[in-house]
MMTF fields as JSON, N, C-alpha, C and O atoms, coordinates in Angstrom:
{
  "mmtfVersion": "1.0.0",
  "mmtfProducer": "UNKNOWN",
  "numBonds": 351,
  "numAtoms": 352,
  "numGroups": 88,
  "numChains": 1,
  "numModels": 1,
  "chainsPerModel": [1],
  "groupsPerChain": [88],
  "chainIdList": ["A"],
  "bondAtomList": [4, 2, 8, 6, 12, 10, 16, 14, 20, 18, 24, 22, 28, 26, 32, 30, 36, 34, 40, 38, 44, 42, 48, 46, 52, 50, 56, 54, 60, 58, 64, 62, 68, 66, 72, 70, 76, 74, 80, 78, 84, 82, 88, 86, 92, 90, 96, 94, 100, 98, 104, 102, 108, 106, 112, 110, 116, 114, 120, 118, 124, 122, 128, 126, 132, 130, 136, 134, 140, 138, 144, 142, 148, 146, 152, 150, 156, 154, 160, 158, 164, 162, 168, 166, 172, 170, 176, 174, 180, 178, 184, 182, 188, 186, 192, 190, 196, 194, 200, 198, 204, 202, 208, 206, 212, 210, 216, 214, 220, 218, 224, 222, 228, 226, 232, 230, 236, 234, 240, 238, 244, 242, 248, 246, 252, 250, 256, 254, 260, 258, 264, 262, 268, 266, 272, 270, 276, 274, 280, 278, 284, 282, 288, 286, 292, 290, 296, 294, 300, 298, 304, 302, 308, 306, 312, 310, 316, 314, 320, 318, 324, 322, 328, 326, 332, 330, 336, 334, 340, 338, 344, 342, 348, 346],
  "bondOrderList": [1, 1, 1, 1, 1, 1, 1, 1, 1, 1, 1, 1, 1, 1, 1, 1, 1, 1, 1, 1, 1, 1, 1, 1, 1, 1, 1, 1, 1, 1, 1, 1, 1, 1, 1, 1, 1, 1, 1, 1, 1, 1, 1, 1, 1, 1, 1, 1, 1, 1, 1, 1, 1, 1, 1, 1, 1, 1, 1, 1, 1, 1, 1, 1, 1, 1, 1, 1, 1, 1, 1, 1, 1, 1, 1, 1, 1, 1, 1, 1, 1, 1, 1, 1, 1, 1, 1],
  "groupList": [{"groupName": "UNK", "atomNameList": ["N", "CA", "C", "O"], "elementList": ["N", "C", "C", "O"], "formalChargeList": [0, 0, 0, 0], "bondAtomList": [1, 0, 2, 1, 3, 2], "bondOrderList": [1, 1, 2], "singleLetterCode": "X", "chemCompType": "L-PEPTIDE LINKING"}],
  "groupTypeList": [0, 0, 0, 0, 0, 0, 0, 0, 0, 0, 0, 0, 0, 0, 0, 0, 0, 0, 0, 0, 0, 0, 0, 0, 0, 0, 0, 0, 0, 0, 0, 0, 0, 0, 0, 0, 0, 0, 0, 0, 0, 0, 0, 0, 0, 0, 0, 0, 0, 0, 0, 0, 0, 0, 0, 0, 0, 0, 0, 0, 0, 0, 0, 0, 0, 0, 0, 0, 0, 0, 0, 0, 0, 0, 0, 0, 0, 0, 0, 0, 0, 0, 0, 0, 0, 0, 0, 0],
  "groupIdList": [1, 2, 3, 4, 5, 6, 7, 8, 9, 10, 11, 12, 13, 14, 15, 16, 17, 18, 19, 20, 21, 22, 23, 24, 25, 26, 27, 28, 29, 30, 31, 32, 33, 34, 35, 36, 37, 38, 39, 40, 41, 42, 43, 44, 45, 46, 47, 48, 49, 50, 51, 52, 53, 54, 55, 56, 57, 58, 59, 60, 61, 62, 63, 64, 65, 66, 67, 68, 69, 70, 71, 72, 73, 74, 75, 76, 77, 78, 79, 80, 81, 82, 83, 84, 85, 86, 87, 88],
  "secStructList": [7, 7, 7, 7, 7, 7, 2, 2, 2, 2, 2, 2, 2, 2, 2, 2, 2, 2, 2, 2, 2, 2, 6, 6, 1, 1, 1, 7, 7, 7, 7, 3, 3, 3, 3, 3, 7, 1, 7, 7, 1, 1, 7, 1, 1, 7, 2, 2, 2, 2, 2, 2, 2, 2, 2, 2, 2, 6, 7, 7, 3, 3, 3, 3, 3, 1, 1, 1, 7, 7, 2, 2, 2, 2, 2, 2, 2, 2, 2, 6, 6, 7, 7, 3, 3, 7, 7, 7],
  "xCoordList": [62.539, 61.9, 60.555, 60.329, 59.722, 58.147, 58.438, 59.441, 57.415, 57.522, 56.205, 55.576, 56.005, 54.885, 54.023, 54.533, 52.457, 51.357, 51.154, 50.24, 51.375, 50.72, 49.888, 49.761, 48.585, 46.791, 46.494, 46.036, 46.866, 46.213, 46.9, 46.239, 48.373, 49.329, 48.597, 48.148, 48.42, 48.099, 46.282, 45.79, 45.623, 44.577, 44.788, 44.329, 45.886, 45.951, 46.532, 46.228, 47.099, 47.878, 46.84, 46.856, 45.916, 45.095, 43.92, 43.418, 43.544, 43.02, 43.535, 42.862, 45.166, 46.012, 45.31, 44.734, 45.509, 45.322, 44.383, 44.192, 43.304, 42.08, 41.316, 40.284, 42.181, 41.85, 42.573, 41.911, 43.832, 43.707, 43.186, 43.364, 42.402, 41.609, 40.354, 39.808, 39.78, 38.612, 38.877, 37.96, 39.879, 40.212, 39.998, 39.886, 39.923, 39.809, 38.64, 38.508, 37.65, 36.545, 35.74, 35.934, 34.831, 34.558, 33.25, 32.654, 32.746, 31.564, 31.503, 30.667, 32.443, 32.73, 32.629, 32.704, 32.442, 32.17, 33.586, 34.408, 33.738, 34.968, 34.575, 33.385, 35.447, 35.547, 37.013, 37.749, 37.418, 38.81, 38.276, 37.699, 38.593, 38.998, 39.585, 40.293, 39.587, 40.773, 40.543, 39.541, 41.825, 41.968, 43.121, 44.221, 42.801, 44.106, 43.182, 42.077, 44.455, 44.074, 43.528, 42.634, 43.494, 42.559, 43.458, 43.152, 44.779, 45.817, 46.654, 47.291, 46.846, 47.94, 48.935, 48.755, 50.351, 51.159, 52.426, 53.457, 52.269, 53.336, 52.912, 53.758, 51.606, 51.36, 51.765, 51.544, 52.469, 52.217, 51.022, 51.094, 49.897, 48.677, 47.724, 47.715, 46.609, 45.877, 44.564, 44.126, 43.868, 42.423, 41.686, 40.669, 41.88, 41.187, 41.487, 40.643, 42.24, 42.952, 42.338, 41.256, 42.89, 42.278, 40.759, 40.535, 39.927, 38.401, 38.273, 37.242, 39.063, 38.182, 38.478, 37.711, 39.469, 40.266, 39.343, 38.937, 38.947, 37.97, 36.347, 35.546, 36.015, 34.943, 34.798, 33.795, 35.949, 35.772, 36.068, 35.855, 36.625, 36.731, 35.515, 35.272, 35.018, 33.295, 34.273, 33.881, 34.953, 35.644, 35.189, 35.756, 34.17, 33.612, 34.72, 35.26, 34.857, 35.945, 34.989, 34.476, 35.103, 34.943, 36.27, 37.337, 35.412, 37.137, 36.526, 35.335, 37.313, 37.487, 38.779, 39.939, 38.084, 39.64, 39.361, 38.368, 40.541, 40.995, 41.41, 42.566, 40.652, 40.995, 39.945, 39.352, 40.08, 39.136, 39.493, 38.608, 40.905, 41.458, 41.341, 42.268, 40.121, 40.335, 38.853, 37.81, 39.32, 38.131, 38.81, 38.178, 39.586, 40.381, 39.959, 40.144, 39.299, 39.345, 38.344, 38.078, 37.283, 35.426, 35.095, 34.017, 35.803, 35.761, 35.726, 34.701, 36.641, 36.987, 35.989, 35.159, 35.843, 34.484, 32.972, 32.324, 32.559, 31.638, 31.493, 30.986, 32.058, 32.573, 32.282, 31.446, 32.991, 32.856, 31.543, 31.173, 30.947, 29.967, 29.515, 28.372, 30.794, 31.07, 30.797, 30.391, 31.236, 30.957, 32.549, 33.585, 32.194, 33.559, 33.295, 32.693, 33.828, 33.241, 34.149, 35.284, 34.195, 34.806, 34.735, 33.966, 36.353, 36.59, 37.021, 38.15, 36.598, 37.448, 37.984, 38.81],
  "yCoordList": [-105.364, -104.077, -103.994, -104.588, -103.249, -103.202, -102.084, -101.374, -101.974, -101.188, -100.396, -100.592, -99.523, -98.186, -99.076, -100.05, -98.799, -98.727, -97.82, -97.261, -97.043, -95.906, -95.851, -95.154, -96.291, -96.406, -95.406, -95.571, -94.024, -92.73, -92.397, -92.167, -92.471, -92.658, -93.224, -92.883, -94.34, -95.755, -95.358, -95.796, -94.416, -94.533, -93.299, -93.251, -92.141, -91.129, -91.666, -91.255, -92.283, -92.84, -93.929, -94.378, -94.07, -95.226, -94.109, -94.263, -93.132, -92.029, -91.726, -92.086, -90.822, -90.725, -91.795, -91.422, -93.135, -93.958, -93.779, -93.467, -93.829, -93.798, -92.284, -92.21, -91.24, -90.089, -90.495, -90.281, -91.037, -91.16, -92.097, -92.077, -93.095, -93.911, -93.374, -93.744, -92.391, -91.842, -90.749, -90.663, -90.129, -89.462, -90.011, -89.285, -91.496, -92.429, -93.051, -93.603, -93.013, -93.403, -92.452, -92.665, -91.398, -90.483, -90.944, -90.216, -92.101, -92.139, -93.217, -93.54, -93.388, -95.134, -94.287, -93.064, -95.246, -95.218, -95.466, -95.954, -94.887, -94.813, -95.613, -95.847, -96.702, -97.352, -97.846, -98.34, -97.555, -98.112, -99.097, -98.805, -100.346, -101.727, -101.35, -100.363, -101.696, -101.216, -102.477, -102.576, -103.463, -104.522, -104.554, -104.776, -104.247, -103.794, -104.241, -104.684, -103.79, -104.009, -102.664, -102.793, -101.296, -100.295, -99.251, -98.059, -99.791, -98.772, -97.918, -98.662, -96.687, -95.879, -95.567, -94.842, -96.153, -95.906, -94.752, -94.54, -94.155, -93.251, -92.661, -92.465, -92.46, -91.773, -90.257, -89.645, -89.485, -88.221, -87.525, -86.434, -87.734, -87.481, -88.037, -89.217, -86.899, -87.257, -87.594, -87.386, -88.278, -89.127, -87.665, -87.927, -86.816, -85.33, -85.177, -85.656, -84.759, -84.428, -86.026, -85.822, -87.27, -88.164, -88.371, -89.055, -88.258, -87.709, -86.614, -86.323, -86.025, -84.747, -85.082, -84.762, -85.647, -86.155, -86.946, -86.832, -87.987, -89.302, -88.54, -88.855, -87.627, -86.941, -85.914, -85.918, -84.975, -84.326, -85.007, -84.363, -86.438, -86.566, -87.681, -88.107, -87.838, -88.644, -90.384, -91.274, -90.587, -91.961, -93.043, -92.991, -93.889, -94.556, -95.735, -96.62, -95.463, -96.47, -97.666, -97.375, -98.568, -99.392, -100.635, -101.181, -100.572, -101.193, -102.406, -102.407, -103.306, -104.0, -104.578, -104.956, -104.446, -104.158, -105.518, -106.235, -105.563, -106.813, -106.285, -105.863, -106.162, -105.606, -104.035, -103.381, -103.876, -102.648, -101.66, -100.807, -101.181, -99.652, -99.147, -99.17, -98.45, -98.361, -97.301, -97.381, -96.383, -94.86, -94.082, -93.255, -94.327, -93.41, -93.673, -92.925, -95.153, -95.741, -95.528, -94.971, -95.752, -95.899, -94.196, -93.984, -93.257, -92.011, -91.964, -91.577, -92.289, -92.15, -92.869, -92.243, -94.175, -94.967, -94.23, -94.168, -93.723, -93.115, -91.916, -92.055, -90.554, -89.795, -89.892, -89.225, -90.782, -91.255, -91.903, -92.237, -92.013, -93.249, -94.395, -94.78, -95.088, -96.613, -97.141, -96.752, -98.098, -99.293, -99.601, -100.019, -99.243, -100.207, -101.62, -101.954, -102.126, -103.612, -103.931, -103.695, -104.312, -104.986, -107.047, -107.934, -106.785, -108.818, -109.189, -108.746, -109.948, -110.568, -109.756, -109.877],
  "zCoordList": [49.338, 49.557, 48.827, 47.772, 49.441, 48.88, 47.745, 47.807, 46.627, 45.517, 46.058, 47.098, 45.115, 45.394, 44.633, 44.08, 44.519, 44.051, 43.304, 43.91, 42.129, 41.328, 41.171, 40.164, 41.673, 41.054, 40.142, 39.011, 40.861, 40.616, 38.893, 37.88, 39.025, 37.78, 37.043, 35.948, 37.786, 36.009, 35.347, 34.307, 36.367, 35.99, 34.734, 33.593, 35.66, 34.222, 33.109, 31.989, 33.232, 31.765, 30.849, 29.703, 32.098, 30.849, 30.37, 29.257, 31.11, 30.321, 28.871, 27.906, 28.657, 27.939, 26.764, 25.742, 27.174, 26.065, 25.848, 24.673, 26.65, 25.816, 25.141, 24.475, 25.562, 24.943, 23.441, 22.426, 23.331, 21.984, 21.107, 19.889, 21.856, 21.259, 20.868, 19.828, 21.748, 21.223, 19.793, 18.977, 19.622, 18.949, 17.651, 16.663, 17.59, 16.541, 16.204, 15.111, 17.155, 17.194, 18.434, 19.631, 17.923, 18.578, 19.114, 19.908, 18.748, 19.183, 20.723, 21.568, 20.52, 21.778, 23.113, 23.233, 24.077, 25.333, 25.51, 24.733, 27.079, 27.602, 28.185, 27.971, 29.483, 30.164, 30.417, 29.562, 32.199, 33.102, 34.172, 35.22, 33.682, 34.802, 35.863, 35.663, 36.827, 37.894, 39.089, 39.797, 39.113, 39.535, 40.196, 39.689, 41.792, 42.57, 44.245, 44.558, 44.955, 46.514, 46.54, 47.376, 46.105, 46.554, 46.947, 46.93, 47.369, 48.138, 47.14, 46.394, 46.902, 46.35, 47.124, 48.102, 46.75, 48.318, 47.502, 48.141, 46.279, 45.757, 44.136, 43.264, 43.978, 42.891, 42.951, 43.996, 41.655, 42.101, 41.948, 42.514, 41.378, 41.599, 42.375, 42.727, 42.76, 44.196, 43.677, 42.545, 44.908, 44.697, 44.062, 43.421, 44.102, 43.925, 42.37, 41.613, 41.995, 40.921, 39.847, 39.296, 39.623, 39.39, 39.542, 38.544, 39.978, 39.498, 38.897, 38.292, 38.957, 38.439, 36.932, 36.024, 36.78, 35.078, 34.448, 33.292, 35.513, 34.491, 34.494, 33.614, 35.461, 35.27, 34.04, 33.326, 33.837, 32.548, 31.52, 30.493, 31.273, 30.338, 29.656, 28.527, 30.832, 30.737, 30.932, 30.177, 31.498, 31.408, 32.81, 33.901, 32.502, 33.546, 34.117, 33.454, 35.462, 36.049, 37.499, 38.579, 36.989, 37.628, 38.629, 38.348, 39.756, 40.087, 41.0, 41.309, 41.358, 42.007, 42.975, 42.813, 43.761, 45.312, 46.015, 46.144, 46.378, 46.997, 48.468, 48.446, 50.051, 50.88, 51.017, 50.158, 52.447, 52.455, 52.395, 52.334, 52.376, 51.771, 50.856, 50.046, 50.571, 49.056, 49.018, 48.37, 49.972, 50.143, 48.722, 48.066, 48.544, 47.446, 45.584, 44.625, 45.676, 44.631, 44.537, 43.472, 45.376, 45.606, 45.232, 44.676, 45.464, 45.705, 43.867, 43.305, 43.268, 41.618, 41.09, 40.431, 41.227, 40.718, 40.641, 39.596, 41.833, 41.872, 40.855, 39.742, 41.415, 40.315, 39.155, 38.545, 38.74, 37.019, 36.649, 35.523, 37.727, 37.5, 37.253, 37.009, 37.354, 38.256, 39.875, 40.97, 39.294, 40.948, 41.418, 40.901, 42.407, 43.521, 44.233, 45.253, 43.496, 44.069, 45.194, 44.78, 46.295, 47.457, 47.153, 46.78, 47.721, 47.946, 48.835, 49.043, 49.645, 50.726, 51.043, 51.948]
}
C-alpha cells in the first residue's frame, strides 16, 4: 500500500524547530530545504495556510522537486522568497 506525503505537515514542524532555534539565536536567518517529488497526498494543512506560516515567520523555503506536480510547493517557495527548482 502507498503511504501519504505530508509536505505541508513536515514543512510546519520544521518551522516549530526552527522557531525554537531562533529563540536561541535571534539574529540567524531562517532557511527550509525541501527535497521531495512536489506532491502532498494527506497533510492536514493546506498550500494556503503553509505560506502564510513560513511568510510570517520570515522562514525562506527553497525546494527542489523531482516531477512536475508541485504548483503547491512553487506556490510556498515563492511566498517565502525562495526558488522552486524543477528535475527531470
Amino acid at each position: 500500500p502507498r503511504r501519504a506525503t505530508l509536505m505541508y505537515d513536515a514543512i510546519y514542524e520544521a518551522v516549530a524547530s526552527l522557531q525554537n532555534f531562533q529563540n536561541k539565536h535571534p539574529n540567524c536567518l531562517l532557511r527550509i530545504l525541501a527535497l521531495t517529488d512536489g506532491e502532498d497526498t494527506g497533510s492536514k494543512h493546506t498550500v494556503e495556510e503553509t505560506a502564510k506560516l513560513v511568510f510570517n515567520n520570515k522562514i525562506i523555503v527553497d525546494s527542489f522537486a523531482v516531477g512536475a506536480n508541485c504548483k503547491g510547493l512553487n506556490v510556498i517557495s515563492k511566498v517565502s522568497g525562495g526558488k522552486c527548482y524543477l528535475t527531470g
